[in-house]
């Protein structure tokens, strides 16, 4: 069992969520993968991609993961959290990727860093791989 410690109080941050279709591409590469790689190259704290099981957007078409509809394009959400300055600085790099559509939301949030204290991640007590 892993025990962790948290820093009291959170750090203000900005959550960037990009909603695109699973089959959207950028130069023959999945668009969500290009967004993640650009976030990495920009030095952002992290990015995660979440595949939706069902959803609809501006097209008004419901896309679903149901067995008979596996060919439907499912929604994908790319979530990035970092400081407001760094996230807003990334927006121009993101804008050029969304010329064919997509939705971007920005939400103020708070981050809490939890660090492993048992040294199981190769660090000493109180030192963790996450921040």
Short mmCIF file of C-alpha atoms in Angstrom, two decimals:
data_model
loop_
_atom_site.label_atom_id
_atom_site.label_comp_id
_atom_site.label_asym_id
_atom_site.label_seq_id
_atom_site.Cartn_x
_atom_site.Cartn_y
_atom_site.Cartn_z
CA UNK A 1 0.00 0.00 0.00
CA UNK A 2 1.29 3.44 -0.92
CA UNK A 3 1.06 6.31 1.49
CA UNK A 4 1.41 9.89 0.30
CA UNK A 5 1.56 13.39 1.60
CA UNK A 6 -0.15 16.40 0.12
CA UNK A 7 0.92 20.00 0.12
CA UNK A 8 -1.59 22.00 2.13
CA UNK A 9 -3.66 24.20 -0.16
CA UNK A 10 -3.63 23.87 -3.89
CA UNK A 11 -1.77 25.71 -6.60
CA UNK A 12 -3.89 27.73 -9.04
CA UNK A 13 -3.87 26.22 -12.51
CA UNK A 14 -5.78 26.18 -15.79
CA UNK A 15 -7.33 23.05 -17.29
CA UNK A 16 -7.42 22.96 -21.09
CA UNK A 17 -9.78 20.41 -22.61
CA UNK A 18 -9.84 19.80 -26.35
CA UNK A 19 -12.73 17.81 -27.83
CA UNK A 20 -12.17 16.27 -31.25
CA UNK A 21 -13.21 13.17 -33.15
CA UNK A 22 -11.26 9.96 -32.81
CA UNK A 23 -10.70 9.78 -36.56
CA UNK A 24 -9.54 13.39 -36.97
CA UNK A 25 -6.01 13.53 -38.39
CA UNK A 26 -3.12 15.95 -38.80
CA UNK A 27 -0.68 15.01 -41.56
CA UNK A 28 -1.74 11.32 -41.49
CA UNK A 29 -1.37 11.13 -37.69
CA UNK A 30 -4.23 11.06 -35.14
CA UNK A 31 -5.01 14.66 -34.17
CA UNK A 32 -5.13 13.79 -30.46
CA UNK A 33 -1.60 12.35 -30.69
CA UNK A 34 -0.30 15.50 -32.40
CA UNK A 35 -1.83 17.64 -29.64
CA UNK A 36 -0.18 15.51 -26.94
CA UNK A 37 3.20 15.67 -28.68
CA UNK A 38 2.98 19.44 -29.10
CA UNK A 39 2.07 19.81 -25.41
CA UNK A 40 5.11 17.69 -24.54
CA UNK A 41 7.37 19.74 -26.83
CA UNK A 42 6.02 22.92 -25.23
CA UNK A 43 7.10 21.64 -21.82
CA UNK A 44 3.60 21.49 -20.35
CA UNK A 45 3.16 19.54 -17.12
CA UNK A 46 1.16 16.72 -18.69
CA UNK A 47 -1.57 15.68 -21.10
CA UNK A 48 -4.02 12.79 -21.11
CA UNK A 49 -6.36 11.49 -23.81
CA UNK A 50 -9.78 10.08 -22.93
CA UNK A 51 -11.90 8.16 -25.42
CA UNK A 52 -15.63 8.71 -25.14
CA UNK A 53 -18.10 5.86 -25.29
CA UNK A 54 -20.89 8.02 -26.66
CA UNK A 55 -21.46 11.64 -27.57
CA UNK A 56 -22.56 14.22 -30.11
CA UNK A 57 -21.39 17.63 -31.18
CA UNK A 58 -22.22 20.31 -33.69
CA UNK A 59 -23.01 17.72 -36.37
CA UNK A 60 -26.02 16.58 -34.34
CA UNK A 61 -25.06 12.95 -34.94
CA UNK A 62 -24.80 10.70 -31.89
CA UNK A 63 -21.63 8.60 -32.01
CA UNK A 64 -21.62 5.47 -29.89
CA UNK A 65 -19.44 2.50 -29.00
CA UNK A 66 -22.32 0.03 -29.19
CA UNK A 67 -21.53 -3.25 -30.92
CA UNK A 68 -23.35 -2.49 -34.16
CA UNK A 69 -21.84 0.98 -34.38
CA UNK A 70 -18.12 0.31 -33.96
CA UNK A 71 -17.37 2.20 -37.17
CA UNK A 72 -18.81 5.41 -35.71
CA UNK A 73 -16.32 8.14 -34.88
CA UNK A 74 -16.15 8.46 -31.10
CA UNK A 75 -15.39 11.66 -29.23
CA UNK A 76 -11.92 12.13 -27.75
CA UNK A 77 -10.98 14.57 -24.98
CA UNK A 78 -7.40 15.75 -24.50
CA UNK A 79 -6.90 17.25 -21.03
CA UNK A 80 -3.90 19.42 -20.14
CA UNK A 81 -3.33 21.10 -16.76
CA UNK A 82 -0.60 23.64 -16.08
CA UNK A 83 -0.22 27.25 -15.00
CA UNK A 84 -2.50 29.73 -16.73
CA UNK A 85 0.46 31.43 -18.39
CA UNK A 86 1.81 28.18 -19.86
CA UNK A 87 -1.59 26.93 -21.04
CA UNK A 88 -2.48 30.25 -22.67
CA UNK A 89 0.96 30.32 -24.29
CA UNK A 90 0.18 26.93 -25.85
CA UNK A 91 -3.11 28.07 -27.46
CA UNK A 92 -1.52 29.40 -30.70
CA UNK A 93 0.18 26.02 -31.26
CA UNK A 94 -3.19 24.35 -30.75
CA UNK A 95 -5.20 26.75 -32.91
CA UNK A 96 -3.50 25.75 -36.16
CA UNK A 97 -4.44 22.09 -35.53
CA UNK A 98 -8.16 22.81 -35.19
CA UNK A 99 -8.85 24.42 -38.58
CA UNK A 100 -11.29 21.58 -39.39
CA UNK A 101 -13.13 21.91 -36.09
CA UNK A 102 -12.93 21.01 -32.46
CA UNK A 103 -13.97 22.54 -29.17
CA UNK A 104 -11.61 23.99 -26.58
CA UNK A 105 -12.61 24.76 -23.02
CA UNK A 106 -10.54 26.50 -20.34
CA UNK A 107 -11.39 26.02 -16.68
CA UNK A 108 -9.64 27.47 -13.65
CA UNK A 109 -8.68 24.71 -11.26
CA UNK A 110 -6.35 23.90 -8.42
CA UNK A 111 -3.61 21.27 -8.36
CA UNK A 112 -2.54 19.27 -5.33
CA UNK A 113 0.76 17.39 -5.43
CA UNK A 114 0.85 14.01 -3.74
CA UNK A 115 4.23 12.46 -3.21
CA UNK A 116 5.15 8.92 -2.34
CA UNK A 117 6.77 8.56 1.05
CA UNK A 118 7.76 4.89 0.96
CA UNK A 119 10.56 5.27 -1.62
CA UNK A 120 8.95 2.64 -3.89
CA UNK A 121 9.33 4.92 -6.89
CA UNK A 122 13.11 5.06 -6.51
CA UNK A 123 13.18 8.28 -4.55
CA UNK A 124 13.64 8.93 -0.89
CA UNK A 125 10.95 9.87 1.57
CA UNK A 126 9.03 12.97 0.54
CA UNK A 127 10.48 12.99 -2.99
CA UNK A 128 8.17 11.88 -5.73
CA UNK A 129 8.19 11.63 -9.48
CA UNK A 130 5.17 13.94 -9.64
CA UNK A 131 6.24 17.49 -9.00
#
